[in-house]
Each structure stands twice: as structure tokens, then as C-alpha cells.
Amino acid sequence: MSTTPWVHNFKGLDRLPADIRTQLETKSHIIEVPAGTQIFAPGQTADSLWLLLDGTVKVQQKSETGRDIFLYRVHAGDSCVLTTASMLAFEDHAAEGTAETDIKAVAIPRDLFDSLVAKSPVFREFVFTAYSRRITDLFTLIDDIVFQRMDVRLAARLLELADGANIVRATHAVLATELGTAREVISRTLSEFQRRGWIEQSRGEVRLVGRAGMERLIKTAAAPA
Amino acid sequence: MSTTPWVHNFKGLDRLPADIRTQLETKSHIIEVPAGTQIFAPGQTADSLWLLLDGTVKVQQKSETGRDIFLYRVHAGDSCVLTTASMLAFEDHAAEGTAETDIKAVAIPRDLFDSLVAKSPVFREFVFTAYSRRITDLFTLIDDIVFQRMDVRLAARLLELADGANIVRATHAVLATELGTAREVISRTLSEFQRRGWIEQSRGEVRLVGRAGMERLIKTAAAPA
DNA sequence: TCTGTTTGGTGACGAAGTCACCGTCGTGCC
DNA sequence: GGCACGACGGTGACTTCGTCACCAAACAGA
């Protein structure tokens, strides 16, 4: 790890001038947290910006109605820009972030973050790009929720979540909050997928055995012309 | 207008130190555009950040399916941060912004924006606050879309859109894209509101004559406990 | 005045969310 | 081992919402 500097894991940051980069590397520190850890939560103020080296973080909105809804997933190579908001204590967001897997990340302390934004145009660009990508991601999420059929969205999500062996380890309830729908809808849709021979199910997991069919479903929905 | 400096219209900016403030006031310029103007659109790159002095801007997502969906509204006193993304040509967003009314705004050119972000912590905070507010707004929008009933959302939107005389000037079709639903649903729901004596309708406008009832509907939906 | 467009209304249907309830599987405890 | 409880998944009935295919009235321009 120490042999290849982590800066190269982040598109944009490798263009930092040497002095800034040294500063970033010396004044930030690498942290590791186990799966399941709350990274941030409503009401908490963060003290550093995280850049994910390894693992994934799931960001969900805690609804007033008690139900959760999935917003986005932070992957290795992404930064957790939402924390900059709470970092600077501007507003309290209603979102919470949880480590889905064991996590390795770079933590940039608040004052270092601020000084880098001030000093480095490249770092500025990095931060703003991250912000606007989040926003445009949310735009397409909204688009999806409003216009896309459930079966298409579920098929797409299954393909995303599948591991190397084409297995998705998630309960129907989890898939439901991922897509902002009800568990029953997931159950019914998965039954239909199974009937079509696209998947096999067992408790807590879905095995994809007919990706082609699901991909076809998605494609036809995307290009109705 | 020139007597009261516009800086005071923006929460946060009045805390700028005198020199920065002078720079901001001299190097930016006031622009006015008529209602209906496209402020930004997919594929276009903006060259300045707008701070709204007067009027409203409606930001919509152009969906691939050809349909539009309302995202948010920029009011006087808000900044149009989304343009910073396209300003720096980071990504092309699929959103478009239209002037709903005649608009007066402060345009901060790209290089001034960049230098202010570098120099002034107060300006930085202003920008980041604006960004994170947009993001949290989108969070609550998603929450609304997923969990809130149409009639509640429509009632709330009507109350927001009503002018001083309690009149909403909008066609059913416009209200439909505002809420990301179909015109038929709006028509039916409005009929129901009319039946309950909450509104009166005529071509292109809705008169609110029973705000109390609508407010009650919203309140019961918000606090089911 | 005639005509094309915009706006709004309706019924039928399908997709999705809600509610109530049940069976099954797994885990841990006695 | 047997039991109890909780997590997980399945199902039917019903409501709400989105879609489709129309139609009628209001309006604007020629």
C-alpha cells in the first residue's frame, strides 16, 4: 500500500502539484473501520472528509415516517462529499451513511480540507466535481423512480449487486429499501423473474442464472423507440 | 437598487470583508432577462454563477423518455449553484433552467468565482452551503415522491404556488410535471378538491377558497402518530 | 367565421403500494 | 432434543396511481 501512493486512486488528484500533494499525504491519515459502522448520521457533525480506498458506503435517507430510502453508494475511488456539509456544520442533513463492507479510507481533517480548497485549483476542481456528480446522480435517481418500471429497476439493481459468482446476498426487505418500494413488490417481482428462469432464490440470496434475459428487459425499457 | 448593495440579499455574503466585497461588486454585473428565457440547458456550458435578485427560475430534468420532471425552484436570494458544475465544464448535466418570471440577477464570471473561492473563507462557506442545501433539498424531494400521497403533495404545491389573491395560474399539465405525475391524476385530484369545496377552477387557474382544509390534509399526512 | 390547438374530462385497465395475515426457517435457550 | 422467538418470505384483497384512448369545450389566429 505504501509503495503506490493512494493519490492515484482518485481521478483528478494525481494532477496535484508536488508540494500540495505532499501536504495532503502527510497531514491526512488512513483509517479502517469494520462493516456495519455508522460513518455519519443525522445530528452528527463530521470532522473530516473521507476518500474511500476500499469497500463501499451506503447512504440512506431516514424518512420521518420511519422508513428508509436508499440514495446512493460510495465506492472505492469516490469521496464522501456529503460529509463536507456536516463538516462545516452548515446544515444538518437527514441522511445516514453506513459501511457495507470493511472500509479503508483517507481522512482529510477539516482545516486541511479548507486550506487545500483555498490553495489548490486542482483540489477545488476535485471537490466541485464530486459535488456536482452527486447532484446529477440524484437527478437520474429521481428520473428512475418516477418513470421507470419496478421490474426494470430491480433487474438493473440485481446486476449491479451481483458478486463474481452472480450471487446477490440481500433479503427482499433490503432490496425493497434500495429501490424505495415495498417488500411485497420485490417478492412478487422476484417470483416472476424466477418463473422466467432468470434467477434462483434461497433465503437471503438470489442467484442470477439468466443475465441475458434481464439485460434484454433493461434495454427494451431504455430505448422504447 | 444601487442605494442598497445587493450583497445584503444573500445570507452569508454580507459577512464578507470589505476588500473582497468590493471586488465582488465591481467585477460582477447585474443582468436582466425576460420570463421564459432558457438560463441553462443540457450541453451548454455556463460562463458565470448567477445569484438571483428578483424572480424565480425553474429547474427541470429532461428525461430520456421525452418527459420533464420538476427538480427545484431557485428564488430571489438563492444562487444557481448547479451552473458552477457546467461552468467548470466538469460534467454535462441533463437539467435545464428556465426563467419563470422576469429575472434580475448578479452574474459572477468564472474567473472571479474561482479567485473568490480561493481567497475568501466566507465566500467558500457561501458556496458550499448552497451546494449542500440543494442536495438536502433533493433528498427531501425523493422522500416526498416515494412516500407521500399525491393529494397531499398537490395540496402542498398549490399552497406554495398561490399568489396574494390565493390564485394559482397553471394548467393541469404544468402541475403534473411539477409533481412528476400524469395530467389525468391532477385533473381527478382537483375535481375531488373542488367537490370538497377547497378550490374553484377555471381554464388555466385554480382559486383556493378553503386553505384550511388543505392544510389539515397536509398536517394529518405529516404526523400520522 | 372557420379551423387547428390547447386545455380539461372520462372510463377502462395495468402496475404498484398497503394491509393483514400466515407459513417456514434459523438461532439460541432451556 | 425440544421449544420459542424473530427474521424472512408468500399471498389475497384492496387502494392508489400511471397509462391509453378518446372526447368536448375553450381559445387563438387566419
PDB file of C-alpha atoms (C1' of nucleotides) in Angstrom, chain B residues 67 148-151 180-185 188 203, chain D residues 15-27:
ATOM      1  CA  ARG B  67     -40.952  13.859 -20.382  1.00  0.00           C
ATOM      2  CA  GLN B 148     -46.201  10.926   0.114  1.00  0.00           C
ATOM      3  CA  ARG B 149     -49.648  10.585  -1.378  1.00  0.00           C
ATOM      4  CA  MET B 150     -50.437  12.572  -4.495  1.00  0.00           C
ATOM      5  CA  ASP B 151     -53.309  14.542  -2.994  1.00  0.00           C
ATOM      6  CA  GLY B 180     -43.834  14.174 -11.703  1.00  0.00           C
ATOM      7  CA  THR B 181     -47.215  12.621 -12.338  1.00  0.00           C
ATOM      8  CA  ALA B 182     -49.790  12.431 -15.114  1.00  0.00           C
ATOM      9  CA  ARG B 183     -52.213  15.171 -16.063  1.00  0.00           C
ATOM     10  CA  GLU B 184     -55.176  12.857 -15.529  1.00  0.00           C
ATOM     11  CA  VAL B 185     -54.196  12.358 -11.917  1.00  0.00           C
ATOM     12  CA  ARG B 188     -59.056  13.868 -10.874  1.00  0.00           C
ATOM     13  CA  ARG B 203     -59.211  27.333 -17.562  1.00  0.00           C
TER      14      ARG B 203
ATOM     15  C1'  DT D  15     -56.453   1.281  -2.933  1.00  0.00           C
ATOM     16  C1'  DT D  16     -53.840   4.460  -5.340  1.00  0.00           C
ATOM     17  C1'  DC D  17     -51.523   5.835  -9.215  1.00  0.00           C
ATOM     18  C1'  DG D  18     -49.992   5.778 -14.151  1.00  0.00           C
ATOM     19  C1'  DT D  19     -51.355   4.805 -18.997  1.00  0.00           C
ATOM     20  C1'  DC D  20     -54.171   4.671 -23.029  1.00  0.00           C
ATOM     21  C1'  DA D  21     -57.634   6.063 -25.929  1.00  0.00           C
ATOM     22  C1'  DC D  22     -60.872   9.102 -26.582  1.00  0.00           C
ATOM     23  C1'  DC D  23     -63.932  13.314 -26.486  1.00  0.00           C
ATOM     24  C1'  DA D  24     -65.685  18.081 -25.662  1.00  0.00           C
ATOM     25  C1'  DA D  25     -65.186  22.729 -24.636  1.00  0.00           C
ATOM     26  C1'  DA D  26     -62.410  26.970 -24.857  1.00  0.00           C
ATOM     27  C1'  DC D  27     -59.368  29.748 -27.202  1.00  0.00           C
TER      28       DC D  27
END
